[in-house]
C-alpha cells in the first residue's frame, strides 16, 4: 500500500508513543522552538503554511510535507532553526557558482529537510530524513557568521538539503553575515512562494537554482513537485536583480531530449537573459534511480552545444573534471577568462570584470 510522506511521518511519530512525540516537539522543549514566519491561522487550531507552493493545511500537533515544521495549538514552528546537521568549508565552485567570487571559500551548512522528494537526490540521507533521525548541533546565526569569518570564508552557503525549509534561520544567518562582512548564497530547488523569496533577496547575494527538467511530467513523477513555481522563482530573481545561476542535472532517458533542452535554453535566453549561466551536470546513479546509468559525456556536451546555439553566453558541463566545458570563455573573442579543473580555479584573465584580451564585460560578481 502506498502512503504519502505526510502519512509516513505521522505514523513514525505515532509509533514513538508519548516520548516520541515529546522528542518530535523539537528537543523536548516547545519554548526553544522558533515560530515560523510564513503561515496563517485557520479555525480549530489549524494553520496553512505559506512558505512553498504546497500550502500545506496542518492540524494541531502535525507537521507539513517537509517534516520540519509543526503546528502547536495553532502556532506554527520550525523544528530546525539553528539545528545544523552538516557543516563544511567548500569552494564556491562546488555549489556550483562560477560567476560569483571565483575561488572563494563557502562555509556550507544545512539542516534536515526538503519540500520535494527527488528520486535522484544526492543527499537523501539528510534531506529525506525525519528531524529526529539525524544528529544536529545548535549553531545560532551570530555563531554561524562568526565561524565563517574566523575561518576566512567570504561566503555562507545554505546548501546540501533544501534551504527553503529553514528559511527563517537562513535569513537571520544572512543578516548576521552582513554585519560580519560575509556574504550569503542560497543553493535551492526554487520551490518557494514569492513573498518569502522576495524577503530573502534583501539579505542574499546570489542564488543557484536546480532546474530539474522543463516539463511537468518529470516534476510530477521524479520530484513530487511542479515546474511552473520554479520558473516563476527564476523570473522573480531576475526582476529582483539577484545574481542567479542554473544547474540542470542531465538524466539519460528522462530529461535529455534535445528538443526540450532547446526549448528550455530559448526560454532562459528570452525570459532571464543570455548572460544567465547554465550548468549541465552529469548524473550518477543515486537513491531511487540506481537503475539508470551515468550520463554519457557526449550527451552532456551536446546539451552544452544546444545552449550555446540558442544564444546563451555561459554554458558549462559539470561533474566532468578536465572537460573544456568547465571553463569560462569570453562571448566576444572566445578567450578563456577563467580556466578551471574540477572545483579549482587554475587561471584568470579578468580585470575589473572584463576580458583581458578584448575588454568585453563578463557578467558576474567578481569582487
Tab-separated table of C-alpha atoms in Angstrom:
chain	number	residue	atom	x	y	z
A	1	UNK	CA	0.000	0.000	0.000
A	2	UNK	CA	1.308	3.383	-0.938
A	3	UNK	CA	1.314	6.057	1.746
A	4	UNK	CA	2.113	9.733	1.435
A	5	UNK	CA	5.206	11.193	3.029
A	6	UNK	CA	2.971	13.099	5.420
A	7	UNK	CA	1.246	9.882	6.441
A	8	UNK	CA	4.650	8.252	6.884
A	9	UNK	CA	5.882	10.986	9.203
A	10	UNK	CA	2.667	10.875	11.203
A	11	UNK	CA	2.879	7.108	11.504
A	12	UNK	CA	6.516	7.260	12.530
A	13	UNK	CA	5.802	9.852	15.201
A	14	UNK	CA	2.849	7.848	16.476
A	15	UNK	CA	4.961	4.721	16.709
A	16	UNK	CA	7.293	6.518	19.105
A	17	UNK	CA	4.466	6.978	21.608
A	18	UNK	CA	4.338	9.854	24.090
A	19	UNK	CA	8.078	10.043	24.495
A	20	UNK	CA	8.477	10.162	20.735
A	21	UNK	CA	6.000	12.988	20.383
A	22	UNK	CA	7.858	14.940	23.049
A	23	UNK	CA	11.096	14.430	21.176
A	24	UNK	CA	9.424	15.347	17.920
A	25	UNK	CA	8.423	18.623	19.516
A	26	UNK	CA	11.943	19.826	18.965
A	27	UNK	CA	14.403	18.615	21.535
A	28	UNK	CA	11.648	18.216	24.137
A	29	UNK	CA	11.067	21.911	24.772
A	30	UNK	CA	8.466	23.950	22.936
A	31	UNK	CA	9.920	27.116	24.451
A	32	UNK	CA	13.046	26.580	22.349
A	33	UNK	CA	11.158	26.280	19.078
A	34	UNK	CA	11.242	29.140	16.609
A	35	UNK	CA	7.946	30.424	15.266
A	36	UNK	CA	7.648	30.211	11.505
A	37	UNK	CA	7.197	33.431	9.532
A	38	UNK	CA	5.003	32.360	6.662
A	39	UNK	CA	1.671	30.875	7.681
A	40	UNK	CA	-1.848	31.884	8.501
A	41	UNK	CA	-4.097	30.677	11.258
A	42	UNK	CA	-7.276	28.782	10.462
A	43	UNK	CA	-10.268	27.744	12.631
A	44	UNK	CA	-9.896	24.819	15.041
A	45	UNK	CA	-6.173	25.456	15.620
A	46	UNK	CA	-5.276	24.550	12.051
A	47	UNK	CA	-2.767	26.544	10.071
A	48	UNK	CA	-1.936	26.980	6.374
A	49	UNK	CA	1.772	27.150	5.542
A	50	UNK	CA	2.565	29.961	3.081
A	51	UNK	CA	6.238	29.181	2.570
A	52	UNK	CA	6.148	26.992	-0.527
A	53	UNK	CA	3.646	26.156	-3.291
A	54	UNK	CA	2.367	23.119	-1.403
A	55	UNK	CA	0.475	25.385	1.008
A	56	UNK	CA	0.041	22.544	3.498
A	57	UNK	CA	-3.004	22.796	5.758
A	58	UNK	CA	-1.916	21.304	9.065
A	59	UNK	CA	-3.848	20.150	12.090
A	60	UNK	CA	-2.688	20.717	15.640
A	61	UNK	CA	0.390	18.597	16.510
A	62	UNK	CA	1.013	17.670	12.878
A	63	UNK	CA	3.796	18.609	10.501
A	64	UNK	CA	3.913	19.866	6.963
A	65	UNK	CA	5.153	17.853	3.999
A	66	UNK	CA	8.739	18.969	4.678
A	67	UNK	CA	8.616	17.315	8.094
A	68	UNK	CA	10.476	20.134	9.853
A	69	UNK	CA	7.590	22.475	10.681
A	70	UNK	CA	4.973	21.646	13.264
A	71	UNK	CA	1.677	23.081	14.460
A	72	UNK	CA	1.411	23.513	18.221
A	73	UNK	CA	-2.016	24.723	19.233
A	74	UNK	CA	-2.425	26.894	16.160
A	75	UNK	CA	1.097	28.316	16.221
A	76	UNK	CA	3.463	27.068	13.532
A	77	UNK	CA	7.069	26.356	14.469
A	78	UNK	CA	10.306	25.489	12.734
A	79	UNK	CA	11.879	22.409	14.320
A	80	UNK	CA	15.276	23.053	12.705
A	81	UNK	CA	16.068	26.697	13.452
A	82	UNK	CA	19.758	26.705	14.373
A	83	UNK	CA	19.904	22.900	14.203
A	84	UNK	CA	22.729	22.216	11.748
A	85	UNK	CA	23.190	18.627	10.567
A	86	UNK	CA	26.035	19.285	8.131
A	87	UNK	CA	28.740	21.955	8.039
A	88	UNK	CA	31.784	22.093	5.767
A	89	UNK	CA	34.034	24.555	4.027
A	90	UNK	CA	33.710	24.165	0.248
A	91	UNK	CA	34.993	26.062	-2.750
A	92	UNK	CA	32.222	28.199	-4.221
A	93	UNK	CA	32.749	26.256	-7.463
A	94	UNK	CA	31.293	23.188	-5.751
A	95	UNK	CA	27.842	24.807	-5.393
A	96	UNK	CA	28.393	25.464	-8.374
A	97	UNK	CA	28.587	29.235	-8.751
A	98	UNK	CA	31.110	30.100	-11.467
A	99	UNK	CA	30.411	33.834	-11.827
A	100	UNK	CA	30.378	34.725	-8.134
A	101	UNK	CA	33.678	35.378	-6.332
A	102	UNK	CA	35.713	32.629	-8.080
A	103	UNK	CA	37.920	30.731	-5.676
A	104	UNK	CA	36.012	31.929	-2.600
A	105	UNK	CA	35.585	29.648	0.385
A	106	UNK	CA	31.992	28.958	1.371
A	107	UNK	CA	31.023	27.953	4.903
A	108	UNK	CA	28.333	25.498	3.856
A	109	UNK	CA	25.538	24.500	6.208
A	110	UNK	CA	22.304	22.542	6.163
A	111	UNK	CA	19.540	21.383	8.414
A	112	UNK	CA	17.445	18.289	7.885
A	113	UNK	CA	14.563	18.512	5.430
A	114	UNK	CA	13.281	19.198	1.954
A	115	UNK	CA	9.967	20.231	0.400
A	116	UNK	CA	10.237	17.861	-2.579
A	117	UNK	CA	11.346	14.245	-2.921
A	118	UNK	CA	13.704	13.775	-5.870
A	119	UNK	CA	14.255	10.127	-6.689
A	120	UNK	CA	17.835	11.021	-7.675
A	121	UNK	CA	18.732	13.072	-4.583
A	122	UNK	CA	22.447	13.019	-3.755
A	123	UNK	CA	21.902	13.921	-0.093
A	124	UNK	CA	18.800	11.902	0.646
A	125	UNK	CA	20.188	10.684	3.990
A	126	UNK	CA	19.631	14.181	5.411
A	127	UNK	CA	17.143	15.757	3.004
A	128	UNK	CA	14.572	12.977	3.290
A	129	UNK	CA	15.165	12.065	6.926
A	130	UNK	CA	12.895	12.762	9.842
A	131	UNK	CA	14.221	15.580	12.017
A	132	UNK	CA	14.602	13.081	14.862
A	133	UNK	CA	16.674	10.621	12.827
A	134	UNK	CA	19.729	12.804	12.225
A	135	UNK	CA	22.104	14.255	14.791
A	136	UNK	CA	22.326	18.027	14.691
A	137	UNK	CA	24.256	20.651	16.593
A	138	UNK	CA	22.971	24.021	17.690
A	139	UNK	CA	24.518	26.855	15.718
A	140	UNK	CA	22.762	30.172	16.118
A	141	UNK	CA	23.001	32.829	13.383
A	142	UNK	CA	25.608	35.011	15.092
A	143	UNK	CA	27.740	31.920	15.751
A	144	UNK	CA	27.444	30.868	12.107
A	145	UNK	CA	28.654	34.261	10.903
A	146	UNK	CA	31.471	34.284	13.461
A	147	UNK	CA	32.705	30.847	12.376
A	148	UNK	CA	32.632	31.846	8.714
A	149	UNK	CA	34.634	34.966	9.412
A	150	UNK	CA	37.069	33.165	11.717
A	151	UNK	CA	37.726	30.521	9.018
A	152	UNK	CA	38.225	33.273	6.411
A	153	UNK	CA	35.204	32.223	4.391
A	154	UNK	CA	33.914	35.011	2.156
A	155	UNK	CA	30.537	33.327	1.866
A	156	UNK	CA	27.969	31.361	3.851
A	157	UNK	CA	26.222	28.827	1.606
A	158	UNK	CA	22.850	27.322	2.533
A	159	UNK	CA	23.032	24.035	0.717
A	160	UNK	CA	23.086	20.201	0.748
A	161	UNK	CA	19.389	19.842	1.677
A	162	UNK	CA	16.717	22.427	0.770
A	163	UNK	CA	17.231	25.786	2.486
A	164	UNK	CA	13.654	26.852	1.749
A	165	UNK	CA	12.571	24.675	4.684
A	166	UNK	CA	14.871	26.543	7.068
A	167	UNK	CA	14.218	29.961	5.595
A	168	UNK	CA	13.961	31.802	8.933
A	169	UNK	CA	17.354	30.505	10.010
A	170	UNK	CA	18.881	31.264	6.600
A	171	UNK	CA	17.534	34.813	6.693
A	172	UNK	CA	18.874	35.500	10.182
A	173	UNK	CA	22.274	33.982	9.347
A	174	UNK	CA	22.495	36.193	6.257
A	175	UNK	CA	21.714	39.272	8.372
A	176	UNK	CA	24.446	38.349	10.846
A	177	UNK	CA	26.774	37.530	7.968
A	178	UNK	CA	26.392	41.003	6.505
A	179	UNK	CA	27.248	42.527	9.858
A	180	UNK	CA	30.450	40.466	9.808
A	181	UNK	CA	31.263	41.217	6.160
A	182	UNK	CA	30.370	37.698	4.967
A	183	UNK	CA	28.043	37.252	2.007
A	184	UNK	CA	25.327	34.611	1.632
A	185	UNK	CA	24.254	32.327	-1.201
A	186	UNK	CA	21.242	30.031	-1.440
A	187	UNK	CA	21.526	26.686	-3.237
A	188	UNK	CA	17.928	25.753	-3.861
A	189	UNK	CA	15.293	23.937	-5.883
A	190	UNK	CA	13.423	27.234	-6.256
A	191	UNK	CA	10.196	25.703	-4.937
A	192	UNK	CA	9.193	28.671	-2.807
A	193	UNK	CA	6.418	31.247	-2.782
A	194	UNK	CA	7.036	34.783	-3.992
A	195	UNK	CA	6.916	36.713	-0.695
A	196	UNK	CA	9.485	34.640	1.228
A	197	UNK	CA	11.760	34.703	-1.830
A	198	UNK	CA	11.439	38.482	-2.103
A	199	UNK	CA	12.287	38.827	1.577
A	200	UNK	CA	15.366	36.615	1.151
A	201	UNK	CA	16.522	38.754	-1.761
A	202	UNK	CA	17.038	41.562	0.739
A	203	UNK	CA	19.790	39.619	2.511
A	204	UNK	CA	21.194	37.154	-0.043
A	205	UNK	CA	23.935	37.889	-2.577
A	206	UNK	CA	23.496	35.056	-5.087
A	207	UNK	CA	21.221	32.106	-5.752
A	208	UNK	CA	21.702	28.856	-7.590
A	209	UNK	CA	18.545	27.106	-8.758
A	210	UNK	CA	18.342	23.425	-9.650
A	211	UNK	CA	16.046	23.384	-12.663
A	212	UNK	CA	15.367	19.675	-12.781
A	213	UNK	CA	13.549	19.435	-16.120
A	214	UNK	CA	11.440	21.513	-18.463
A	215	UNK	CA	8.234	19.511	-18.287
A	216	UNK	CA	5.619	18.914	-15.639
A	217	UNK	CA	5.685	15.125	-16.127
A	218	UNK	CA	9.246	14.918	-14.816
A	219	UNK	CA	8.483	17.147	-11.833
A	220	UNK	CA	5.349	15.164	-11.011
A	221	UNK	CA	6.888	11.671	-11.323
A	222	UNK	CA	10.501	12.128	-10.221
A	223	UNK	CA	10.429	15.201	-7.990
A	224	UNK	CA	6.966	15.238	-6.389
A	225	UNK	CA	6.782	18.905	-7.260
A	226	UNK	CA	5.800	21.300	-10.035
A	227	UNK	CA	7.778	23.090	-12.730
A	228	UNK	CA	5.826	26.347	-13.017
A	229	UNK	CA	6.558	27.661	-9.492
A	230	UNK	CA	10.273	27.102	-10.140
A	231	UNK	CA	10.111	29.097	-13.378
A	232	UNK	CA	8.207	31.815	-11.503
A	233	UNK	CA	11.009	31.948	-8.936
A	234	UNK	CA	13.627	32.333	-11.659
A	235	UNK	CA	11.710	35.225	-13.201
A	236	UNK	CA	11.278	36.812	-9.772
A	237	UNK	CA	15.025	36.559	-9.097
A	238	UNK	CA	15.664	38.256	-12.438
A	239	UNK	CA	13.318	41.097	-11.512
A	240	UNK	CA	14.968	41.405	-8.117
A	241	UNK	CA	18.361	41.669	-9.865
A	242	UNK	CA	19.697	38.751	-7.842
A	243	UNK	CA	22.751	37.059	-9.334
A	244	UNK	CA	21.438	33.639	-10.347
A	245	UNK	CA	22.926	30.548	-11.946
A	246	UNK	CA	21.063	27.427	-13.067
A	247	UNK	CA	22.079	23.795	-12.729
A	248	UNK	CA	20.407	21.130	-14.849
A	249	UNK	CA	21.211	17.511	-13.972
A	250	UNK	CA	21.008	15.558	-17.227
A	251	UNK	CA	19.443	12.143	-16.561
A	252	UNK	CA	19.559	9.723	-19.519
A	253	UNK	CA	16.143	8.996	-20.957
A	254	UNK	CA	14.377	11.271	-18.503
A	255	UNK	CA	15.205	14.910	-19.276
A	256	UNK	CA	17.782	14.798	-22.081
A	257	UNK	CA	15.514	15.241	-25.100
A	258	UNK	CA	17.322	17.678	-27.455
A	259	UNK	CA	14.112	19.415	-28.465
A	260	UNK	CA	13.135	20.003	-24.864
A	261	UNK	CA	16.627	21.232	-23.971
A	262	UNK	CA	16.422	23.680	-26.869
A	263	UNK	CA	13.027	24.882	-25.680
A	264	UNK	CA	14.388	25.400	-22.164
A	265	UNK	CA	17.507	27.265	-23.310
A	266	UNK	CA	15.393	29.517	-25.516
A	267	UNK	CA	13.152	30.297	-22.550
A	268	UNK	CA	16.168	31.101	-20.390
A	269	UNK	CA	17.580	33.418	-23.033
A	270	UNK	CA	14.297	35.242	-23.608
A	271	UNK	CA	12.982	35.412	-20.041
A	272	UNK	CA	16.161	35.553	-17.954
A	273	UNK	CA	18.752	36.844	-20.387
A	274	UNK	CA	21.617	35.324	-22.382
A	275	UNK	CA	24.104	36.090	-19.603
A	276	UNK	CA	22.453	33.626	-17.203
A	277	UNK	CA	24.990	30.815	-16.606
A	278	UNK	CA	23.638	27.313	-17.144
A	279	UNK	CA	25.459	24.220	-15.867
A	280	UNK	CA	24.604	20.855	-17.440
A	281	UNK	CA	25.757	18.344	-14.841
A	282	UNK	CA	26.451	14.661	-15.147
A	283	UNK	CA	24.064	12.294	-13.388
A	284	UNK	CA	25.375	9.371	-11.363
A	285	UNK	CA	23.025	6.619	-10.117
A	286	UNK	CA	21.677	7.660	-6.716
A	287	UNK	CA	18.962	6.936	-4.182
A	288	UNK	CA	15.970	5.508	-6.085
A	289	UNK	CA	17.402	5.850	-9.608
A	290	UNK	CA	20.191	3.317	-9.385
A	291	UNK	CA	18.869	1.542	-12.489
A	292	UNK	CA	19.829	4.417	-14.797
A	293	UNK	CA	23.443	4.701	-15.975
A	294	UNK	CA	25.598	7.797	-15.632
A	295	UNK	CA	25.138	10.467	-18.278
A	296	UNK	CA	27.327	9.761	-21.332
A	297	UNK	CA	29.834	12.549	-21.821
A	298	UNK	CA	28.664	13.145	-25.392
A	299	UNK	CA	25.092	13.751	-24.194
A	300	UNK	CA	26.403	16.352	-21.759
A	301	UNK	CA	28.483	18.065	-24.415
A	302	UNK	CA	25.525	18.046	-26.804
A	303	UNK	CA	23.391	19.774	-24.162
A	304	UNK	CA	26.089	22.451	-23.854
A	305	UNK	CA	26.193	22.910	-27.618
A	306	UNK	CA	22.426	23.356	-27.690
A	307	UNK	CA	22.678	26.059	-25.022
A	308	UNK	CA	25.326	27.927	-26.977
A	309	UNK	CA	23.385	27.542	-30.235
A	310	UNK	CA	20.352	29.054	-28.516
A	311	UNK	CA	22.371	32.150	-27.740
A	312	UNK	CA	23.334	31.627	-24.111
A	313	UNK	CA	26.778	33.087	-23.377
A	314	UNK	CA	27.909	30.918	-20.469
A	315	UNK	CA	27.074	27.221	-20.692
A	316	UNK	CA	29.026	24.649	-18.695
A	317	UNK	CA	29.426	20.936	-18.241
A	318	UNK	CA	29.549	19.719	-14.639
A	319	UNK	CA	30.821	16.654	-12.771
A	320	UNK	CA	33.389	16.020	-15.529
A	321	UNK	CA	36.764	17.297	-14.241
A	322	UNK	CA	39.054	18.391	-17.048
A	323	UNK	CA	36.337	18.898	-19.654
A	324	UNK	CA	36.626	22.060	-21.734
A	325	UNK	CA	33.094	22.954	-20.678
A	326	UNK	CA	34.301	23.720	-17.142
A	327	UNK	CA	35.995	26.976	-18.118
A	328	UNK	CA	34.535	30.410	-18.804
A	329	UNK	CA	35.011	31.843	-22.287
A	330	UNK	CA	34.595	35.427	-23.432
A	331	UNK	CA	31.422	35.550	-25.581
A	332	UNK	CA	33.060	38.186	-27.782
A	333	UNK	CA	36.558	36.926	-28.594
A	334	UNK	CA	36.407	33.358	-27.274
A	335	UNK	CA	39.401	33.748	-24.953
A	336	UNK	CA	39.472	31.689	-21.752
A	337	UNK	CA	38.801	34.189	-18.965
A	338	UNK	CA	38.629	31.641	-16.123
A	339	UNK	CA	40.263	28.226	-16.501
A	340	UNK	CA	39.074	25.527	-14.111
A	341	UNK	CA	39.772	21.909	-13.271
A	342	UNK	CA	37.060	20.388	-11.130
A	343	UNK	CA	36.454	22.789	-8.257
A	344	UNK	CA	39.810	24.548	-8.688
A	345	UNK	CA	40.458	27.838	-10.472
A	346	UNK	CA	43.713	27.438	-12.425
A	347	UNK	CA	43.998	30.861	-14.027
A	348	UNK	CA	42.094	34.095	-14.613
A	349	UNK	CA	42.209	36.584	-17.438
A	350	UNK	CA	39.746	39.072	-15.984
A	351	UNK	CA	40.439	42.652	-14.992
A	352	UNK	CA	37.708	44.663	-13.291
A	353	UNK	CA	35.200	42.114	-14.584
A	354	UNK	CA	36.344	42.421	-18.197
A	355	UNK	CA	38.095	40.075	-20.593
A	356	UNK	CA	41.773	40.929	-20.611
A	357	UNK	CA	42.034	40.073	-24.325
A	358	UNK	CA	39.229	42.272	-25.729
A	359	UNK	CA	37.771	44.269	-22.844
A	360	UNK	CA	34.278	42.720	-23.064
A	361	UNK	CA	32.390	42.849	-19.742
A	362	UNK	CA	31.823	39.350	-18.317
A	363	UNK	CA	28.602	39.095	-16.324
A	364	UNK	CA	29.023	38.162	-12.678
A	365	UNK	CA	30.010	39.280	-9.198
A	366	UNK	CA	33.780	39.399	-9.209
A	367	UNK	CA	34.663	41.357	-6.072
